Every structure is written in C-alpha cells, then in structure tokens.
Coordinates of C-alpha atoms and ligand atoms in Angstrom, one line a residue:
M1 CA -16.8 -24.4 22.1
D2 CA -17.7 -28.0 22.9
F3 CA -21.4 -27.5 23.3
F4 CA -23.8 -25.3 21.4
P5 CA -26.0 -23.4 23.9
I6 CA -29.8 -23.3 23.2
F7 CA -33.0 -22.9 25.2
M8 CA -35.5 -25.5 24.3
R9 CA -39.3 -25.2 24.4
I10 CA -40.8 -28.3 26.1
K11 CA -44.1 -26.9 27.2
D12 CA -46.8 -29.5 26.7
R13 CA -44.4 -31.8 25.0
S14 CA -43.6 -35.3 26.0
C15 CA -40.4 -35.9 28.0
L16 CA -39.1 -39.2 29.4
V17 CA -37.3 -39.7 32.6
V18 CA -35.8 -43.2 33.2
G19 CA -35.3 -43.7 36.9
G20 CA -37.4 -42.9 39.9
G21 CA -35.0 -41.8 42.6
V22 CA -34.0 -38.5 44.1
V23 CA -31.7 -37.6 41.2
A24 CA -34.5 -38.2 38.8
A25 CA -36.8 -36.1 41.0
R26 CA -34.3 -33.2 40.8
K27 CA -34.4 -33.2 37.0
I28 CA -38.2 -33.5 37.0
T29 CA -38.5 -30.4 39.1
L30 CA -36.6 -28.5 36.4
L31 CA -38.6 -30.1 33.6
R32 CA -41.8 -29.2 35.3
K33 CA -40.8 -25.6 35.6
A34 CA -40.6 -25.5 31.8
E35 CA -44.0 -27.3 31.8
G36 CA -42.9 -30.4 30.0
R37 CA -45.3 -33.4 30.0
I38 CA -43.4 -36.0 32.0
T39 CA -43.4 -39.8 31.9
V40 CA -41.3 -41.7 34.4
V41 CA -40.2 -45.3 33.7
S42 CA -39.0 -47.0 36.8
P43 CA -40.0 -50.1 38.9
E44 CA -40.0 -47.9 42.0
L45 CA -40.6 -44.3 42.8
C46 CA -39.1 -42.2 45.7
P47 CA -41.7 -40.6 48.0
E48 CA -41.4 -37.2 46.3
L49 CA -42.3 -38.7 42.9
A50 CA -45.0 -40.8 44.4
V51 CA -46.7 -37.6 45.6
L52 CA -46.4 -36.2 42.1
K53 CA -47.8 -39.3 40.6
A54 CA -50.8 -39.3 43.0
S55 CA -51.6 -35.7 42.1
G56 CA -51.5 -36.5 38.4
A57 CA -48.5 -34.3 37.7
I58 CA -46.5 -37.1 36.1
E59 CA -47.3 -40.3 34.3
H60 CA -45.6 -43.5 35.6
A61 CA -44.8 -46.8 33.9
E62 CA -44.0 -49.1 36.7
R63 CA -41.4 -51.3 35.1
G64 CA -37.9 -51.3 33.5
F65 CA -36.9 -49.4 30.4
R66 CA -38.0 -50.6 27.0
E67 CA -36.6 -49.2 23.7
D68 CA -40.0 -48.1 22.5
D69 CA -40.3 -45.8 25.6
I70 CA -38.5 -43.1 23.7
D71 CA -41.1 -43.0 20.8
G72 CA -42.4 -39.5 20.4
R73 CA -40.3 -37.9 23.1
V74 CA -38.7 -34.5 22.6
L75 CA -36.2 -35.1 25.3
V76 CA -35.0 -38.0 27.5
V77 CA -33.2 -38.0 30.8
A78 CA -31.6 -41.2 32.2
A79 CA -31.1 -41.1 36.0
T80 CA -30.9 -44.7 37.1
D81 CA -28.1 -46.2 39.2
D82 CA -27.7 -49.0 36.7
Q83 CA -24.9 -48.3 34.2
Q84 CA -26.2 -50.8 31.7
T85 CA -29.6 -49.1 31.5
N86 CA -28.2 -45.6 31.3
R87 CA -26.0 -46.7 28.4
Q88 CA -28.9 -48.4 26.7
V89 CA -31.1 -45.3 27.0
S90 CA -28.2 -43.1 25.6
E91 CA -27.6 -45.4 22.7
C92 CA -31.2 -45.7 21.6
C93 CA -31.7 -42.0 21.8
Q94 CA -28.6 -41.1 19.9
Q95 CA -29.4 -43.5 17.2
R96 CA -32.7 -41.7 16.7
C97 CA -31.3 -38.2 17.3
I98 CA -33.4 -37.6 20.4
P99 CA -31.7 -35.3 22.8
V100 CA -30.5 -37.3 25.8
N101 CA -28.9 -36.5 29.1
V102 CA -27.5 -39.1 31.4
V103 CA -27.0 -37.6 34.8
D104 CA -23.3 -37.1 35.7
Q105 CA -22.1 -39.0 32.7
P106 CA -21.1 -36.4 30.1
A107 CA -19.8 -39.1 27.7
L108 CA -23.3 -40.5 27.3
C109 CA -25.0 -37.2 26.9
S110 CA -26.0 -35.4 23.7
F111 CA -26.9 -32.4 25.8
I112 CA -25.9 -31.2 29.3
T113 CA -27.9 -29.0 31.6
P114 CA -26.3 -25.7 32.7
S115 CA -26.2 -24.0 36.0
M116 CA -29.0 -21.5 36.0
V117 CA -30.0 -18.2 37.3
D118 CA -33.8 -18.2 36.9
R119 CA -35.5 -14.8 36.7
S120 CA -38.1 -16.0 34.4
P121 CA -38.7 -14.9 31.7
L122 CA -35.1 -13.9 32.1
Q123 CA -32.7 -16.9 32.3
I124 CA -29.0 -17.1 32.5
A125 CA -27.3 -20.4 31.8
I126 CA -23.7 -21.2 32.7
S127 CA -21.7 -24.1 31.5
T128 CA -18.1 -25.1 31.7
G129 CA -18.8 -27.9 29.2
G130 CA -18.6 -30.4 32.0
A131 CA -15.0 -29.3 32.9
S132 CA -16.0 -28.0 36.4
P133 CA -19.6 -28.0 37.6
V134 CA -18.3 -26.5 40.8
L135 CA -16.9 -23.5 39.0
A136 CA -20.2 -23.1 37.1
R137 CA -22.1 -23.1 40.4
L138 CA -19.7 -20.6 41.9
L139 CA -20.2 -18.2 39.0
R140 CA -23.9 -18.7 39.3
S141 CA -24.0 -17.6 42.9
R142 CA -22.0 -14.5 41.9
I143 CA -24.4 -13.7 39.1
E144 CA -27.3 -14.4 41.4
S145 CA -26.1 -11.6 43.7
L146 CA -25.4 -9.3 40.8
I147 CA -28.8 -9.5 39.1
P148 CA -31.7 -8.1 41.2
A149 CA -34.7 -10.4 41.4
S150 CA -36.8 -7.6 39.8
Y151 CA -35.1 -8.2 36.4
G152 CA -37.6 -11.0 35.7
R153 CA -40.5 -8.6 36.3
L154 CA -38.7 -6.0 34.1
A155 CA -38.5 -8.5 31.2
T156 CA -42.3 -9.1 31.6
L157 CA -43.0 -5.3 31.7
V158 CA -41.0 -4.8 28.5
E159 CA -42.7 -7.8 26.9
G160 CA -46.1 -6.1 27.5
F161 CA -45.0 -3.1 25.5
R162 CA -43.3 -4.9 22.6
A163 CA -46.2 -5.1 20.2
R164 CA -47.1 -1.4 20.6
A165 CA -43.4 -0.4 20.1
K166 CA -43.3 -2.4 17.0
K167 CA -46.3 -0.6 15.6
C168 CA -45.1 2.9 16.5
M169 CA -41.5 2.2 15.3
P170 CA -41.6 -0.3 12.4
D171 CA -37.9 0.4 11.8
T172 CA -35.9 -2.3 13.6
E173 CA -32.8 -0.3 14.1
L174 CA -34.8 2.7 15.6
R175 CA -36.7 0.3 17.8
R176 CA -33.5 -1.3 19.1
R177 CA -32.1 2.1 20.0
F178 CA -35.4 3.0 21.7
W179 CA -35.3 -0.1 23.9
E180 CA -31.6 0.5 24.7
R181 CA -32.4 4.0 25.8
V182 CA -35.3 2.8 27.9
L183 CA -33.2 0.1 29.6
E184 CA -30.2 2.3 30.2
G185 CA -32.2 5.4 31.2
P186 CA -34.6 6.7 33.8
V187 CA -37.2 4.0 33.2
M188 CA -34.7 1.4 34.4
E189 CA -33.7 3.5 37.4
L190 CA -37.4 3.9 38.4
F191 CA -37.9 0.2 38.0
L192 CA -34.9 -0.9 40.0
S193 CA -35.6 1.5 42.8
G194 CA -38.9 -0.3 43.3
R195 CA -41.2 2.3 41.7
E196 CA -42.6 -0.1 39.1
Q197 CA -45.9 1.8 38.4
A198 CA -43.9 5.0 37.8
A199 CA -41.6 3.1 35.5
K200 CA -44.6 1.8 33.6
D201 CA -46.0 5.3 33.2
A202 CA -42.6 6.6 32.0
L203 CA -42.4 3.9 29.5
D204 CA -45.9 4.7 28.3
T205 CA -44.9 8.4 27.8
A206 CA -41.7 7.4 26.1
L207 CA -43.5 5.3 23.6
D208 CA -46.0 8.1 22.8
A209 CA -43.1 10.4 22.2
G210 CA -41.1 7.8 20.2
L211 CA -37.5 8.4 19.2
D212 CA -36.6 11.4 17.2
E213 CA -35.5 10.1 13.8
R214 CA -33.1 12.9 13.3
D215 CA -31.3 11.9 16.5
T216 CA -29.3 9.2 14.8
G217 CA -27.9 8.1 18.2
G218 CA -24.4 7.7 16.5
E219 CA -21.6 8.1 18.9
V220 CA -17.9 7.1 19.2
F221 CA -16.4 5.5 22.2
L222 CA -12.6 5.9 22.2
V223 CA -11.5 3.2 24.6
G224 CA -8.2 2.2 25.9
A225 CA -8.0 -1.6 26.1
G226 CA -5.0 -1.8 28.3
P227 CA -1.8 -3.8 27.6
G228 CA -3.3 -7.2 26.8
D229 CA -4.7 -9.0 29.9
P230 CA -8.5 -8.7 29.7
D231 CA -8.7 -8.4 33.5
L232 CA -7.0 -5.0 33.2
L233 CA -9.9 -3.4 31.3
T234 CA -11.8 -0.8 33.2
F235 CA -15.5 -1.3 34.1
R236 CA -16.4 1.6 31.8
A237 CA -14.4 0.1 28.9
L238 CA -16.3 -3.2 29.3
R239 CA -19.7 -1.6 29.5
L240 CA -19.1 0.4 26.3
M241 CA -17.7 -2.7 24.6
Q242 CA -20.9 -4.5 25.3
L243 CA -22.9 -1.6 23.9
A244 CA -21.2 -0.9 20.6
D245 CA -22.6 -1.8 17.2
V246 CA -19.3 -1.8 15.4
V247 CA -15.7 -2.0 16.7
V248 CA -12.7 -0.5 14.9
Y249 CA -9.6 -2.1 16.5
D250 CA -5.9 -2.1 16.1
N251 CA -3.3 -4.9 16.3
L252 CA -2.5 -4.2 19.9
V253 CA -5.9 -5.4 21.0
S254 CA -5.7 -9.1 22.0
P255 CA -8.3 -11.6 20.8
A256 CA -9.1 -12.3 24.4
I257 CA -10.3 -8.7 24.7
L258 CA -12.1 -8.7 21.4
E259 CA -14.1 -11.7 22.7
L260 CA -15.7 -9.3 25.2
V261 CA -17.1 -7.0 22.6
R262 CA -20.8 -7.5 21.9
R263 CA -21.1 -10.7 20.0
D264 CA -23.0 -9.4 17.1
A265 CA -21.0 -6.2 16.7
E266 CA -19.3 -5.7 13.3
K267 CA -15.5 -5.9 13.7
I268 CA -13.2 -3.8 11.5
Y269 CA -9.5 -4.3 11.7
A270 CA -7.6 -1.0 11.4
G271 CA -4.3 -2.4 12.6
K272 CA -1.2 -0.6 12.4
K273 CA 2.2 -2.2 12.1
R274 CA 5.4 -0.6 11.3
N275 CA 5.6 -0.1 7.5
H276 CA 2.4 -2.1 7.2
H277 CA -0.5 0.3 7.7
T278 CA -3.8 -1.4 7.0
L279 CA -5.7 1.8 7.2
E280 CA -4.1 5.3 7.1
Q281 CA -4.9 7.5 10.1
G282 CA -7.0 9.8 7.8
D283 CA -9.0 6.8 6.6
I284 CA -9.6 5.7 10.2
N285 CA -10.8 9.2 11.2
D286 CA -13.2 9.2 8.1
L287 CA -14.4 5.7 8.9
L288 CA -15.3 6.7 12.5
I289 CA -17.1 9.8 11.3
R290 CA -19.0 7.9 8.6
L291 CA -20.1 5.1 10.9
A292 CA -21.3 7.5 13.6
K293 CA -23.2 9.6 11.1
E294 CA -25.0 6.4 10.1
G295 CA -26.3 6.2 13.7
K296 CA -23.9 3.5 14.9
R297 CA -22.3 3.4 18.3
V298 CA -18.7 3.0 17.2
L299 CA -16.1 1.5 19.6
R300 CA -12.6 2.7 18.7
L301 CA -10.6 0.2 20.7
K302 CA -6.9 0.9 21.1
G303 CA -4.2 -0.9 23.0
G304 CA -3.1 0.7 26.2
D305 CA -4.2 4.3 26.7
P306 CA -5.6 6.3 23.7
F307 CA -3.7 9.4 24.7
I308 CA -0.3 7.8 25.0
F309 CA 1.2 7.2 21.6
G310 CA -2.3 6.3 20.5
R311 CA -3.2 9.2 18.2
G312 CA -6.3 9.6 20.3
G313 CA -5.9 13.3 20.3
E314 CA -6.1 13.5 16.5
E315 CA -9.2 11.3 16.4
V316 CA -11.0 13.4 19.1
D317 CA -10.1 16.5 17.2
R318 CA -11.7 15.3 14.1
L319 CA -14.8 14.1 15.9
M320 CA -15.2 17.5 17.5
Q321 CA -14.9 19.2 14.1
H322 CA -17.8 17.1 12.9
G323 CA -19.9 17.6 16.0
I324 CA -19.9 13.9 16.8
P325 CA -20.6 12.9 20.4
F326 CA -17.9 10.8 21.9
Q327 CA -16.7 9.3 25.2
L328 CA -13.1 8.8 26.0
V329 CA -12.0 6.0 28.3
P330 CA -8.4 5.8 29.6
G331 CA -6.6 2.5 29.7
I332 CA -3.6 1.1 31.5
T333 CA -0.7 2.1 29.3
A334 CA 1.9 -0.4 28.3
A335 CA 4.5 1.2 30.6
A336 CA 2.3 0.7 33.6
G337 CA 1.2 -2.8 32.7
C338 CA 4.6 -4.1 31.7
A339 CA 6.4 -2.5 34.6
S340 CA 4.0 -4.0 37.2
F341 CA 4.1 -7.5 35.6
A342 CA 7.8 -7.4 35.2
G343 CA 8.4 -6.3 38.9
I344 CA 10.1 -3.1 37.8
P345 CA 8.7 -0.1 39.7
L346 CA 9.0 2.9 37.4
T347 CA 9.9 5.3 40.2
H348 CA 11.6 4.4 43.4
R349 CA 13.0 6.7 46.2
D350 CA 16.5 5.2 45.9
H351 CA 16.7 5.1 42.1
A352 CA 14.4 7.4 40.1
Q353 CA 12.5 10.6 40.8
A354 CA 11.3 11.2 37.3
L355 CA 9.8 9.1 34.5
V356 CA 9.8 9.8 30.8
F357 CA 7.8 8.0 28.1
A358 CA 9.5 8.3 24.7
T359 CA 8.9 6.9 21.3
G360 CA 11.7 4.8 19.8
H361 CA 10.0 4.8 16.4
L362 CA 12.6 5.0 13.6
Q363 CA 12.2 7.7 11.0
D364 CA 14.5 7.4 8.0
G365 CA 16.8 5.1 10.1
T366 CA 17.2 7.6 13.0
I367 CA 15.3 8.5 16.1
N368 CA 14.6 12.1 16.6
L369 CA 14.7 12.7 20.4
N370 CA 16.2 15.1 22.9
W371 CA 19.0 12.6 24.0
D372 CA 20.5 15.0 26.5
M373 CA 17.3 15.1 28.4
L374 CA 16.8 11.3 28.2
A375 CA 20.3 10.6 29.4
Q376 CA 19.9 12.4 32.7
P377 CA 20.6 10.4 35.9
R378 CA 17.9 9.4 38.5
Q379 CA 15.1 9.0 36.1
T380 CA 13.5 6.1 34.3
V381 CA 13.0 6.2 30.5
V382 CA 10.4 4.0 28.8
F383 CA 10.6 3.5 25.1
Y384 CA 7.5 2.5 23.2
M385 CA 7.9 1.1 19.6
G386 CA 11.6 0.7 20.2
L387 CA 12.4 -2.8 19.1
S388 CA 14.1 -2.2 15.8
G389 CA 15.7 1.0 17.1
L390 CA 17.1 -0.6 20.2
P391 CA 20.8 -0.5 19.1
I392 CA 20.4 3.2 18.2
I393 CA 18.7 3.9 21.5
C394 CA 21.4 2.3 23.6
R395 CA 24.2 3.9 21.5
E396 CA 22.7 7.4 21.8
L397 CA 22.1 7.2 25.5
V398 CA 25.7 6.2 26.1
A399 CA 26.9 8.9 23.6
H400 CA 25.0 11.5 25.7
G401 CA 26.6 10.5 29.0
M402 CA 24.7 7.5 30.4
P403 CA 27.0 4.8 31.8
T404 CA 27.1 1.6 29.7
S405 CA 26.3 -0.3 32.9
T406 CA 22.9 1.3 33.2
P407 CA 20.4 -1.5 33.6
A408 CA 17.9 -1.9 30.7
A409 CA 15.1 -4.4 30.1
L410 CA 12.9 -5.4 27.2
V411 CA 9.4 -6.7 28.0
Q412 CA 7.8 -8.8 25.4
Q413 CA 3.9 -8.9 25.3
G414 CA 3.7 -7.6 28.8
T415 CA 0.8 -8.8 31.1
T416 CA 0.0 -11.8 28.8
Q417 CA 0.8 -15.4 29.0
N418 CA 3.5 -14.7 26.4
Q419 CA 5.3 -12.2 28.6
R420 CA 9.1 -12.5 28.7
V421 CA 11.5 -10.1 30.3
L422 CA 15.0 -9.8 28.9
V423 CA 17.4 -7.9 31.2
G424 CA 20.9 -6.5 30.5
D425 CA 22.5 -3.1 30.4
L426 CA 23.0 -0.5 27.7
Q427 CA 25.9 -2.4 26.3
T428 CA 24.5 -6.0 26.4
L429 CA 20.7 -5.6 25.8
P430 CA 20.8 -5.3 22.0
G431 CA 22.9 -8.5 21.7
I432 CA 20.6 -10.4 24.2
V433 CA 17.5 -9.3 22.3
E434 CA 19.0 -10.2 18.9
A435 CA 19.8 -13.7 20.2
E436 CA 16.2 -14.3 21.2
Q437 CA 13.1 -14.7 19.1
V438 CA 11.4 -11.7 20.4
Q439 CA 7.7 -11.1 19.5
P440 CA 6.1 -7.6 19.3
P441 CA 4.8 -5.7 21.0
T442 CA 7.8 -5.0 23.2
L443 CA 8.7 -2.2 25.6
I444 CA 12.1 -1.0 26.7
I445 CA 12.8 0.3 30.2
V446 CA 16.1 2.0 30.9
G447 CA 17.3 3.1 34.4
N448 CA 18.5 1.8 37.7
V449 CA 15.0 0.6 38.7
V450 CA 15.5 -2.3 36.3
S451 CA 18.0 -3.8 38.8
L452 CA 15.0 -4.4 41.1
H453 CA 13.5 -6.9 38.7
Q454 CA 15.6 -9.8 40.0
R455 CA 14.1 -9.3 43.5
L456 CA 10.6 -8.1 42.7
Q457 CA 9.5 -10.3 39.8
W458 CA 6.3 -12.2 40.7
F459 CA 4.4 -12.9 37.5
R460 CA 5.3 -16.2 36.0
P461 CA 3.3 -16.9 32.9
N462 CA 2.6 -20.5 31.9
A463 CA 3.8 -21.7 28.6
P464 CA 0.9 -20.8 26.4
P465 CA -1.3 -23.7 25.2
T466 CA -1.2 -22.4 21.7
T467 CA 1.8 -21.2 19.7
G468 CA 1.7 -17.8 18.0
S469 CA 1.0 -14.3 19.2
L470 CA -1.8 -13.5 21.7
F471 CA -2.3 -10.2 19.8
A472 CA -4.3 -9.7 16.7
S473 CA -1.9 -10.0 13.8
G474 CA -4.2 -8.8 11.1
G475 CA -3.3 -11.8 9.0
A476 CA 0.5 -11.6 9.4
V477 CA 2.2 -14.8 10.3
E478 CA 3.8 -14.9 13.7
T479 CA 6.7 -17.1 14.6
P480 CA 5.9 -19.6 17.4
V481 CA 7.0 -18.7 20.9
P482 CA 9.7 -20.8 22.4
A483 CA 8.5 -22.8 25.4
D484 CA 11.2 -21.4 27.7
V485 CA 9.3 -18.3 28.5
A486 CA 11.3 -18.1 31.7
D487 CA 13.1 -14.9 32.7
H488 CA 16.3 -14.2 30.9
A489 CA 18.8 -12.3 33.1
G490 CA 21.8 -11.2 31.1
Ligands
LIG501 N1 -1.4 3.5 23.4 C1 -0.5 2.4 23.7 C2 0.8 2.5 23.0 C3 0.7 2.4 21.5 S1 2.2 2.5 20.7 C4 -0.3 2.4 25.2 O1 -0.7 3.3 25.9 O2 0.2 1.4 25.7 C5 2.6 0.8 20.5 C6 3.7 0.3 21.4 O3 3.2 0.1 22.7 C7 4.3 -1.0 21.0 O4 5.3 -0.8 20.0 C8 5.0 -1.3 22.3 O5 6.2 -0.6 22.5 C9 4.0 -0.9 23.4 N2 3.1 -1.9 23.9 C10 1.8 -2.0 23.8 N3 1.3 -3.1 24.5 C11 2.4 -3.7 24.9 C12 2.6 -4.9 25.7 N4 1.6 -5.7 26.1 N5 3.9 -5.3 26.0 C13 4.9 -4.6 25.6 N6 4.8 -3.4 24.9 C14 3.6 -3.0 24.6

C-alpha cells in the first residue's frame, strides 16, 4: 500500500488554496462540500472564484504565495501553473508536516485525493495510488451504478437510531449483529424499494423487540474458494466472505482470495499438507463448532469445491449433530479450473464420454484404487493429490491395460499466474515432471483429451512479479518459480 487512506474532518477549519484558475476552482468545490474555510492566494481569480469571493464564500489574498501563508492551515492545495511556486508550496508544507496536494504532481504531494462516490454521509473513495486515475474513474462509474442513491439516506436513517440502539443493547457484539440483521433483512428491502416510512417503522419495532440473547447468531459458511484465481469465486462465496467474523482456511486458499475476506475477520490457518497436518480434521470440526457456539459467523474456506476431496461431508455431518446452522457454497473444483485454463476439455465427443475424479494420495507407499475401472478406454481420469504418486499411477494404468502412449498432463497451480502445464504420456510424464521444479498444488489429467492441449491452449500466465507460491504455505518455505513458465510439451 503506497498511501494510507483516511477521511479528514475540515469543517470550519482553515484550508489554503494557492492558485485561482479553474483547476483550483475544482478543488475548492470539493473542499466546500466538506465545509472547510477556504483562503485563496493568487494574483488573479477565474470568474467562478470571483463569484464565490463576492458572496463571501472564500477569502482572497490578491498576490503571490508567501511562506507564512501556510500558518495555521490544516490542509494546503497548490494549483498554479507555475512549477516553481508549486514546488515551493510543497516544500514549505512538508517541512512543517502540513498535508499538501499539488494538483497532477504526485511526487510533490503528501496526500492525494481519491475518485469519489458521494452518497453523504456514505462515501466511497477509490485510489490507484496515482498509477491510473482513469482506471479509478472507471471503477467509480461502475460503483456509482451499483449503489443506489438512497444509500446515503439509509445511512442517515440508521444514524438517527444509533443512540437508542446503544442504550437498549449495551453489548457491542449484540448490537453489531442487530445492525447486520437490520441491514441485510426486511428493513433494508423496504428502504430500497422506496418505502422509507415503512422501513423506519420496522426499524422502530425491531429496536423495541431487541435481539434475543439466546440466539447467538453463530453459523458456519462452508465455502468453496475455487482453484486459485479470485475471479473464479461465486457471488455467494464473496458475499459470505465479507460477512464472516472468523475464517478457518487451508493451504489451497490463495492470499489473493484471503484478501477478499472481511478485513477485520480473525484468520485461522488450518492448512493441510501431506504428512504435515497443522490441525487434525477432528480438531477442525471442534474448532468450527466452538466458534459457532460463541456466536461467531465462521467461514470455513476451502480450495476448490468442499464436496470434492474436501472433507466437506464430514464437517457438515458434525455441524448437523450439534444443531449448528450452516450454509454450503460449491466452488469450481481443481479439475474444472485446471482443465479450462490448460485448454484440455475433460470430455469430448471424439475422445472421452466419461470422466472420473480419483485421489492419487499415497497410503503406505501404495495407492488403493480400482485400476481396472480407471484404465478403461474413452474416458478421462483426473488425479487429485497425485504428485508424489505419479510414477505409481502411470505404472498401474499401464499394468491394467492402458497404452503407454496415452497422453497425460500435469497442471501446476492451475488458473494462477504460476500455472504451468507439463505434457507427455504414461511413459514419459514421470520423467518430465521429475526434471522440472514443480510446485504444488498439481493435478494430473490422463486420457486422449490431453492431446487437444497443443491446439486449444489459450491462457498464458505472465512470469509472476514475485517469486514463491501464490498459495498460502502456512510458513513452509517454497522454492522460487523458474521464469520460464512457458508450456512444456514433452
Ligand atoms: N476440494 C478441492 C480439492 C482438494 S484436494 C477441489 O475441489 O479442487 C487437494 C488437491 O487438489 C491438490 O493436491 C491438487 O491435486 C488439487 N488442486 C487444488 N487446486 C489446484 C490448482 N490450482 N492447481 C492444480 N491442482 C489443484
């Protein structure tokens, strides 16, 4: 983060604007909205500012800038077309730690002004840290269209009830839940549909009733986070991520996705790695139950889909035993994500009419699977957790009748900027993978559909700006990714 975002109170405080042209006028409009007391220093004023001066809305010193102009100011804006003056204003202010903005010259600024969606008292500020003001404006117009104008009035309505709510519900946690229920429930619906008086009455009644203390409000959201790329989350996943008080996540959840969880939510790493369990499954179940019983909204965030090699079934079972309310949100499973991003359709009229998901997890050095079934022709087999068992997988498939020439691929960190696709066949793939520095998680796809990869590949990740895994490692050290993330056809 290059800039620390804040909202500053300037009401009735003294602000200085150096410059009297249209650019200065634009800034002054904004400062006046926040009710700052404005002095303009400039030998001339544009007509718009002259009108403001005449009405007494701004003070005007009709001359050039002097160093003592900044005395007693809470904020200074320099908007002259003279470089020298702008620089001088910036230096004086920075020496005395007075916040200063020089219009369109980020290097001279100690603060920058964001693009804004103004639904006062609700305000949304967007900044790209000066990287692309156009992008910020684009985002602003999107947000403008998403947030009904009535949100500002909604904030005012809520404000009117805050003191009373505080008195009826002194407990902060209870009060927060009360407001969340109000703002996610029927009151909100009434308000947004234009029935503002009805919404007010409903809020009145809700406050009289209060929130039942026995209803702890605890709940578990079992959410599939998809294969890695945050854009592949579902809307529901995102909504619940924003709602949760605490998140229990595993090592398949990428930091980019964790970033989207409510900022002040407590984050608990329950990562599982082969032979490296941070929390046992039983402990995780107990933790979810305990947190929910404390009244928390617990987000259990899992890579891919919770019901595909995710032990979601066991967790749901335990929650039901304890009568804990839960929501279950499917996610894009690794097979779907990796296959799409590798350009390998999992079924295809000419190649595969069936699809099998299997676990390649080693148990006591072997993999316990129905190999006869997996070695059938005209199907695709996807192995999860198969990296260390790859030689055994290829050997067993061949031993059970699959031709050694059957195409096979390994997809590393599918859908992320670290994605690599290694392609070979049942004979060559283990050697190819061994020769490369492969980083988990990886997925193995076996079947004739893999031959389509050459033609259908479309996703070309850039070499990542940082080395290391894009997945949470739970403290484990990851080897850097080689820059040549290009496809490897074997
Ligand atoms: N519930 C998850 C799977 C958990 S098992 C899902 O539906 O995707 C963990 C295995 O998933 C890993 O060992 C790996 O085989 C696979 N996996 C998950 N994300 C992956 C990714 N982005 N790229 C490749 N494989 C992935």
